[in-house]
Coordinates of N, CA and C in Angstrom, one line a residue:
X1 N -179.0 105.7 -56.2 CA -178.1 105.7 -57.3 C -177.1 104.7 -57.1
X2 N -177.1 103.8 -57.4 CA -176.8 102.8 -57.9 C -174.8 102.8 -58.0
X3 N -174.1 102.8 -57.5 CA -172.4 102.9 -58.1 C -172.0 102.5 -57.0
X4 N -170.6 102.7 -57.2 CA -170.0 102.4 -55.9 C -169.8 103.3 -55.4
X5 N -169.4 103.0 -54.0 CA -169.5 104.2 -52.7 C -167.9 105.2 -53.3
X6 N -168.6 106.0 -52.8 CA -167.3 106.9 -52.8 C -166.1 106.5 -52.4
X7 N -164.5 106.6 -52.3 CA -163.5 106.0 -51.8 C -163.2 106.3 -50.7
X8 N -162.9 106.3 -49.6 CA -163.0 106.9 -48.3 C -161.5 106.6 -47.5
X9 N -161.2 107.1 -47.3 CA -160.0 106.8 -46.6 C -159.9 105.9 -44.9
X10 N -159.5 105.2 -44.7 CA -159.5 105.3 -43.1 C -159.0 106.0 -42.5
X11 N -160.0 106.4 -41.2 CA -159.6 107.4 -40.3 C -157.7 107.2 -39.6
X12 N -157.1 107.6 -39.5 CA -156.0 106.9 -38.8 C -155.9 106.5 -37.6
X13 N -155.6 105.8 -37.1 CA -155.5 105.0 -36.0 C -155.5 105.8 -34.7
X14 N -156.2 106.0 -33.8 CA -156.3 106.8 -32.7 C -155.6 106.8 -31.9
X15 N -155.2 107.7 -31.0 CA -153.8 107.1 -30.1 C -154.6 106.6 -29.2
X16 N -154.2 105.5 -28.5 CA -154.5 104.6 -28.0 C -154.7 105.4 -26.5
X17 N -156.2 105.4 -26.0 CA -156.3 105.9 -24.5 C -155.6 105.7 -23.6
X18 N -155.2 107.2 -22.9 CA -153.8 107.1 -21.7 C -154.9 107.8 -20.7
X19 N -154.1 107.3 -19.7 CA -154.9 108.2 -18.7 C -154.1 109.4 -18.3
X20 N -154.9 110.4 -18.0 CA -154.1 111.6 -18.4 C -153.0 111.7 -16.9
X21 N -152.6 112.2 -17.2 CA -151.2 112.6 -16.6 C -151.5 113.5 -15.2
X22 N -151.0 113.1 -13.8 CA -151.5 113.9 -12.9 C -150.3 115.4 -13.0
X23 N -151.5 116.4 -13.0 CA -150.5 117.6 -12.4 C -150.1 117.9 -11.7
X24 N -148.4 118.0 -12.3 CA -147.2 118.6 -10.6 C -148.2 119.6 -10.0
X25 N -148.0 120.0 -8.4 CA -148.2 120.9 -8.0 C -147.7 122.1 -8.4
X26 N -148.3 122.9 -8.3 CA -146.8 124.2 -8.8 C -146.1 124.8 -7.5
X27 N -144.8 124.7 -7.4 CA -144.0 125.1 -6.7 C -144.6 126.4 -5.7
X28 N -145.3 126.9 -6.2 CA -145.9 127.8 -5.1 C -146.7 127.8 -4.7
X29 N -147.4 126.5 -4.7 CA -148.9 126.4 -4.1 C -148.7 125.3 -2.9
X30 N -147.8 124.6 -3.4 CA -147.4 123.9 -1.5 C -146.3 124.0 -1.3
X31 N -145.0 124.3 -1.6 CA -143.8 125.4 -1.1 C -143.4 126.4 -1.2
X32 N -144.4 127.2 -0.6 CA -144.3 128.3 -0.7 C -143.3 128.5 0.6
X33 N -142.5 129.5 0.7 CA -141.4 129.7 2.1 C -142.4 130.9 2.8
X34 N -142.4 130.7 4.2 CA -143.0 131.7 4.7 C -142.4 131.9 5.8
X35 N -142.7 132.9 6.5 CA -141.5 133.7 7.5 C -141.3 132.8 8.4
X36 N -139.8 132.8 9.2 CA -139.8 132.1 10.3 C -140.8 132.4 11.3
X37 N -141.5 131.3 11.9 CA -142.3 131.9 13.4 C -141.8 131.9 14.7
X38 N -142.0 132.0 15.7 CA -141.0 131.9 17.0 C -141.1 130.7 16.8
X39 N -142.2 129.6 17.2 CA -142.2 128.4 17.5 C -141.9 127.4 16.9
X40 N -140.9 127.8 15.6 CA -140.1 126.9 15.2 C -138.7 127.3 14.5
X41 N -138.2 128.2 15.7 CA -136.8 128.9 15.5 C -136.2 128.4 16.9
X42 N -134.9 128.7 17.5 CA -134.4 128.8 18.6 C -133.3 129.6 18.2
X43 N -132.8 130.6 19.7 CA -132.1 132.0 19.5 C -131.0 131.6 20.2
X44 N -129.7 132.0 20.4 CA -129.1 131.6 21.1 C -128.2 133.3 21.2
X45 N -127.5 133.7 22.2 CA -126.5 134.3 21.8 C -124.8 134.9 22.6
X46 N -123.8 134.5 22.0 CA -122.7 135.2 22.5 C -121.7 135.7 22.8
X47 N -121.1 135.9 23.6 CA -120.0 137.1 23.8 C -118.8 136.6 22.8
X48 N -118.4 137.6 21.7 CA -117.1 137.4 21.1 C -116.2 138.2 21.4
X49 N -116.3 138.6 22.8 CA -115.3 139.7 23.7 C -114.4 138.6 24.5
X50 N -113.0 139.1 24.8 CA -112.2 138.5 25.3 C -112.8 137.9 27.1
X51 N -112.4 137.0 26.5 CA -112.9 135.8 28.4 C -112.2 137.1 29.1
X52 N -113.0 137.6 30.1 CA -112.7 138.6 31.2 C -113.0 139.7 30.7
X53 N -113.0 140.1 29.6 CA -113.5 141.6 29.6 C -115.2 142.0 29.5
X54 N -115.5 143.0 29.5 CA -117.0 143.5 29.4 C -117.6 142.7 28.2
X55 N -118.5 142.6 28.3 CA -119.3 141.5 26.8 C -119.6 143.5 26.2
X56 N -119.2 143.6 25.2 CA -119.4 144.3 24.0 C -119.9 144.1 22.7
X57 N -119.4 142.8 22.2 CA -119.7 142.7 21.0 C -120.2 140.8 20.8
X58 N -122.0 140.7 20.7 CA -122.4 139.5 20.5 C -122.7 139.4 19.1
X59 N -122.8 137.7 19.2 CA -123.4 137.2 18.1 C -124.9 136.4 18.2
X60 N -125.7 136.8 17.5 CA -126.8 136.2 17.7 C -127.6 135.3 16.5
X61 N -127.5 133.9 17.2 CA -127.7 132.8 16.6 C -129.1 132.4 16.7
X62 N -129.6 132.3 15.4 CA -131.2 131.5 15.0 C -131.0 130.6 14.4
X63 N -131.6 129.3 14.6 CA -131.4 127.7 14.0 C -133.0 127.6 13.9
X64 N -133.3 126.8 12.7 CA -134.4 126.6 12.3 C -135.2 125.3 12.6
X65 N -135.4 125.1 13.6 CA -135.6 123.7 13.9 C -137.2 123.0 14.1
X66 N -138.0 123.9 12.9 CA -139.0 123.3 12.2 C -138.4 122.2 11.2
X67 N -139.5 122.2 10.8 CA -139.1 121.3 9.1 C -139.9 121.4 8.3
X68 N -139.8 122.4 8.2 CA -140.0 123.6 7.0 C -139.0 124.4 6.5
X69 N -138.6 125.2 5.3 CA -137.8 126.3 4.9 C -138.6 127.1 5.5
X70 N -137.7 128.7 6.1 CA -138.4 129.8 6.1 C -137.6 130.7 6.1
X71 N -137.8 131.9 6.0 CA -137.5 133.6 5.9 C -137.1 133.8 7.1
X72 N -136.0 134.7 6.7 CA -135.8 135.3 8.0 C -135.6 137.2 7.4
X73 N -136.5 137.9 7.8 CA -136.8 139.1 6.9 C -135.6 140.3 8.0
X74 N -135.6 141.3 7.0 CA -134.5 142.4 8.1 C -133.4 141.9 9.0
X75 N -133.8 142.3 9.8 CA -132.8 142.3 11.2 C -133.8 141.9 12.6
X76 N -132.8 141.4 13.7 CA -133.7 141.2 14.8 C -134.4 142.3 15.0
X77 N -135.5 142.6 15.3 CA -135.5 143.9 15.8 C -136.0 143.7 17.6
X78 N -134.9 144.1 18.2 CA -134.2 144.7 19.2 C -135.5 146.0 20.6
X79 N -135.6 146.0 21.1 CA -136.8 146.7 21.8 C -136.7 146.5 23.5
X80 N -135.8 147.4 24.0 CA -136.1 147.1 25.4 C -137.3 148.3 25.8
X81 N -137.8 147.7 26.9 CA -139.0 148.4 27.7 C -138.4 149.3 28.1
X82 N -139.4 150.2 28.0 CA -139.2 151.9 28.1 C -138.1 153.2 27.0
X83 N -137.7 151.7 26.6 CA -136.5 152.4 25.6 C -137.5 153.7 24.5
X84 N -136.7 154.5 24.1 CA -137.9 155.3 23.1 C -137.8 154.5 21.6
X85 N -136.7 154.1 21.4 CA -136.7 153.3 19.8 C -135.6 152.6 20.1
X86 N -136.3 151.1 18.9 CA -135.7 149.9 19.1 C -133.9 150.4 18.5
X87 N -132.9 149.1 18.5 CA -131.9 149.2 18.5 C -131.7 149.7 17.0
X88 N -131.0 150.3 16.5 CA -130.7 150.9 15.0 C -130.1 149.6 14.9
X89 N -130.0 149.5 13.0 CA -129.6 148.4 12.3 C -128.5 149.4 11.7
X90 N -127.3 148.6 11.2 CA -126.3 149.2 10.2 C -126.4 149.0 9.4
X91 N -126.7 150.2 8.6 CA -126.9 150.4 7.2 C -126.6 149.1 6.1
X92 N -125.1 149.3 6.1 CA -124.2 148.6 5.0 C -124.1 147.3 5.8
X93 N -124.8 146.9 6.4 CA -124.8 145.3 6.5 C -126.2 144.6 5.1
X94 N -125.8 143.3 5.0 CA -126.3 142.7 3.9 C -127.9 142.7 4.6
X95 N -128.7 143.1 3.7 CA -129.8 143.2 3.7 C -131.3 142.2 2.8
X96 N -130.4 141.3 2.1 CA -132.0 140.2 1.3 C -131.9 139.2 2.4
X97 N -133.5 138.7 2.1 CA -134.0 137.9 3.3 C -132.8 136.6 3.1
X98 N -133.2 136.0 3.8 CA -132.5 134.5 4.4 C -133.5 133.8 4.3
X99 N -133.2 132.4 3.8 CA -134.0 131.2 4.0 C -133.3 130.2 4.6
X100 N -133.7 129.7 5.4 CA -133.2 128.7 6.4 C -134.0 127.4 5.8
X101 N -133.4 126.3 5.8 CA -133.8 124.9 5.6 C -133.8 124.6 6.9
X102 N -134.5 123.2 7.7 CA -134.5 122.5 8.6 C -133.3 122.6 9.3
X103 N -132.9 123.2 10.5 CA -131.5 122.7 10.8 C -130.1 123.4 10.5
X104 N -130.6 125.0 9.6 CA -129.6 125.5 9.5 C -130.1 126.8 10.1
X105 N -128.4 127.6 10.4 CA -128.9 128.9 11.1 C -128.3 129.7 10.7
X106 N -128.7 131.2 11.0 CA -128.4 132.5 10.4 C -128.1 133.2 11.6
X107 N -127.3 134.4 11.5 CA -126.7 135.2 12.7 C -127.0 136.9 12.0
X108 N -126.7 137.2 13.2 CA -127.1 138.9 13.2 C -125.8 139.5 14.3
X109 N -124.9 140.4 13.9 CA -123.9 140.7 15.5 C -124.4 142.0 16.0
X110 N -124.3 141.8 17.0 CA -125.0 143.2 17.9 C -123.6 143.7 18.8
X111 N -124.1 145.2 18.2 CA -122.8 145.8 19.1 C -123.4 146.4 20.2
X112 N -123.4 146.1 21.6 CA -124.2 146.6 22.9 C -123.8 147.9 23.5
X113 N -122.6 148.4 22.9 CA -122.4 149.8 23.9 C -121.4 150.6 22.5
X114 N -121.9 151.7 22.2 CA -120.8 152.7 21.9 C -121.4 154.0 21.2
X115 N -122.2 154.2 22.0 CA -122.6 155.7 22.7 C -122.0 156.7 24.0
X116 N -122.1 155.8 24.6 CA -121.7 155.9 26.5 C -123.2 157.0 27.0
X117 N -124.0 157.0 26.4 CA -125.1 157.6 27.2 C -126.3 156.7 27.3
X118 N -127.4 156.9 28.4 CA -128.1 155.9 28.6 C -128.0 154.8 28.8
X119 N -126.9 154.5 29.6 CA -126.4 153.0 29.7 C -127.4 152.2 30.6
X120 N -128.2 151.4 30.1 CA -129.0 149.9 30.3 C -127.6 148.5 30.8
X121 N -128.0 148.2 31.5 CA -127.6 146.5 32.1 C -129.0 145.4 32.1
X122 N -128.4 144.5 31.4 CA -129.7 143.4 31.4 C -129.2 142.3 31.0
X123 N -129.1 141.0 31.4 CA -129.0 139.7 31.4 C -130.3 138.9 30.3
X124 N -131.1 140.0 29.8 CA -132.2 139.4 29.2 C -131.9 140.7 27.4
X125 N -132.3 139.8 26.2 CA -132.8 140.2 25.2 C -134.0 140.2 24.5
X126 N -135.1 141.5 24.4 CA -135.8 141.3 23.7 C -135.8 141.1 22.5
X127 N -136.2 140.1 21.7 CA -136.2 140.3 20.3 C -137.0 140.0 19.6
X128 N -137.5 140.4 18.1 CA -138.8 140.1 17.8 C -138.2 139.7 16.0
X129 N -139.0 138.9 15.6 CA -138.2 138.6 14.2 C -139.0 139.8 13.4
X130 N -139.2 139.8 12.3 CA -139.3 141.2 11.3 C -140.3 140.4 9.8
X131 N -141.2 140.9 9.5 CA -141.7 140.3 8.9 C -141.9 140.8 7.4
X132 N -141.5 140.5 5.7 CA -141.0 141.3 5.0 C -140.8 142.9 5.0
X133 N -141.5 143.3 5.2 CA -141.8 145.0 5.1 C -140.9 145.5 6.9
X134 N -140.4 146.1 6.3 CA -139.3 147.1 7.3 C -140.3 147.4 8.1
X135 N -139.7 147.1 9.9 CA -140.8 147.8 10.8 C -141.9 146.7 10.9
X136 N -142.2 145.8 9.9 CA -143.2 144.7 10.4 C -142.9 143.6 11.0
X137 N -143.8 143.4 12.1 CA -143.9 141.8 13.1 C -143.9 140.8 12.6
X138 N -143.1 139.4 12.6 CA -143.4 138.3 12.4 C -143.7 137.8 14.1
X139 N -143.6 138.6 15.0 CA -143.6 137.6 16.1 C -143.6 138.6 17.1
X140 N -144.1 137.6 18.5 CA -144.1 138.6 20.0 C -142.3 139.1 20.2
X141 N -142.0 139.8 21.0 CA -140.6 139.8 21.6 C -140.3 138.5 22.5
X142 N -139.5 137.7 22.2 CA -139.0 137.0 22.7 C -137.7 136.9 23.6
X143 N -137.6 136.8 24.8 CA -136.6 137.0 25.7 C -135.3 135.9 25.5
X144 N -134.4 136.8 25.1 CA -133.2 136.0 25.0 C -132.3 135.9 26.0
X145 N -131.5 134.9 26.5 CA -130.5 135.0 27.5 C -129.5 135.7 26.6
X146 N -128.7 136.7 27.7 CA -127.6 137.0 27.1 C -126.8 136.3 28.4
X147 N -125.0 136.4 27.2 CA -123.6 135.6 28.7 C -124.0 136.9 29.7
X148 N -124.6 137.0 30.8 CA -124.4 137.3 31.4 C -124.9 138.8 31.8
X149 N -124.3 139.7 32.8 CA -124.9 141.0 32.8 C -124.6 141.9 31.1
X150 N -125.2 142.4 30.7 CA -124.2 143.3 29.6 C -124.9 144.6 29.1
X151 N -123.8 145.2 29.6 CA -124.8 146.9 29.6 C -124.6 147.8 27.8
X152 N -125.8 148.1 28.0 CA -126.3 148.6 26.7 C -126.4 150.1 26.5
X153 N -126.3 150.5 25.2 CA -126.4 152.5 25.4 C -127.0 152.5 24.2
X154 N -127.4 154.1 24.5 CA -127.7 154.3 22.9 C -127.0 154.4 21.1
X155 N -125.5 153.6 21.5 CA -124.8 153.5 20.7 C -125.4 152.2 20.3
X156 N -125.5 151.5 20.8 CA -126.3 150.1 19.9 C -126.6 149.6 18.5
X157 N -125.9 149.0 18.1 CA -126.8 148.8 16.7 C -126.3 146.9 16.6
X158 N -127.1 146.8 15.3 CA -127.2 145.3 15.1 C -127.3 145.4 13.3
X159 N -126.8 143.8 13.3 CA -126.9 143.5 11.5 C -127.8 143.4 11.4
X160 N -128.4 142.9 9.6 CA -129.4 142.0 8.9 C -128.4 141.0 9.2
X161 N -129.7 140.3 9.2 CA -129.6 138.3 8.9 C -128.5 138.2 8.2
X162 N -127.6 137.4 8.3 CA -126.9 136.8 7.2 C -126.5 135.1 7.5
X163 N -126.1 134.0 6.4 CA -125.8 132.8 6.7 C -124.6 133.1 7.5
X164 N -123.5 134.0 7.0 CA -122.1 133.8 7.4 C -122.1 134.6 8.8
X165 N -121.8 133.9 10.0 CA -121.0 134.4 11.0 C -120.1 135.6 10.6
X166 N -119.1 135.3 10.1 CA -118.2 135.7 10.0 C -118.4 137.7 9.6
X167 N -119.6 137.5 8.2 CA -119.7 138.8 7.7 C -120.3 139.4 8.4
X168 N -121.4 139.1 9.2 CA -122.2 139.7 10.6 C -121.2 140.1 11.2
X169 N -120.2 140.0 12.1 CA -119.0 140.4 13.1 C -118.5 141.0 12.2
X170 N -117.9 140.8 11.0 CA -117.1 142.0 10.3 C -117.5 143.5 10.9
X171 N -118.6 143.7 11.1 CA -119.8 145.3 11.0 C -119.1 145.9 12.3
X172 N -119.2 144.8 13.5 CA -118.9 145.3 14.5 C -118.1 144.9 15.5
X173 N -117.1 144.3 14.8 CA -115.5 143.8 15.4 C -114.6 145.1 15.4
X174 N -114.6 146.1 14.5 CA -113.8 146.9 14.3 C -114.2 148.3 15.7
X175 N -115.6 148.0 16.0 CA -115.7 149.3 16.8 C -115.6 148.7 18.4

């Protein structure tokens, strides 16, 4: 049939080929934070009892000296041999995890005597980090030096993790 073609419009101009765009990772598929492990923490800890008297009241220092972020879940948990249960935590200490960056460190204060029964002496601390869930392992017990002899009872207790010194000792400066 014989006429002219129909009128047709031109397509419009196509966008011009990009190469597509790489996708970000997503923040939780390669930074994910995962708990501290022993072998890339270091523990340190000590006496904030007066030079000359009994060590009573420590502070216990973890620095993160991976390079990686990680968790620091609960409280140290505390465990001497033969003991029947590890050191009690105090309640009303701050309790959400900790994340440590490369290089920074978190404390816990441990108060060593104020029971007066069952008194322990030991120059050595067990301690084991805590892995989210209350009562779970991130790690073997690791032996800590303490300043010196420092005898322990069943009054014992210790903080959660916290960044500040300061609020850790608040718990157990007073007793």
């Amino acid at each position: 049939m014989g006429g002219p073609e129909p009128h047709q419009r031109p397509a419009p101009p196509a966008a011009s080929p990009t190469a597509p765009s790489p996708t970000a990772p997503s923040p939780t598929a390669t930074t994910a934070v995962v708990a501290c492990a022993a072998d890339g923490v270091a523990f340190s800890a000590t006496s904030q009892d007066e030079e000359g008297k009994s060590v009573r009241h420590l502070l216990l220092t973890v620095t993160n000296t991976g390079n990686k972020r990680c968790h620091l879940y609960q409280y140290p948990y505390l465990k001497f041999a033969g003991a029947r249960s590890p050191i009690a935590v105090i309640k009303d200490s701050e309790d959400a995890p900790v994340t440590l960056a490369p290089g920074e460190k978190a404390y816990a204060a441990l108060l060593a005597t104020g029971g007066r029964m069952d008194t322990y002496d030991t120059d050595i601390l067990p301690l084991s980090l805590q892995g989210p869930d209350p009562g779970s392992k991130a790690s073997e017990p690791l032996n800590i030096d303490l300043p010196g002899q420092v005898p322990f009872d069943d009054g014992a207790r210790v903080t959660y993790w916290t960044t500040a010194s300061g609020l850790a000792l608040r718990f157990i400066m007073t007793s």
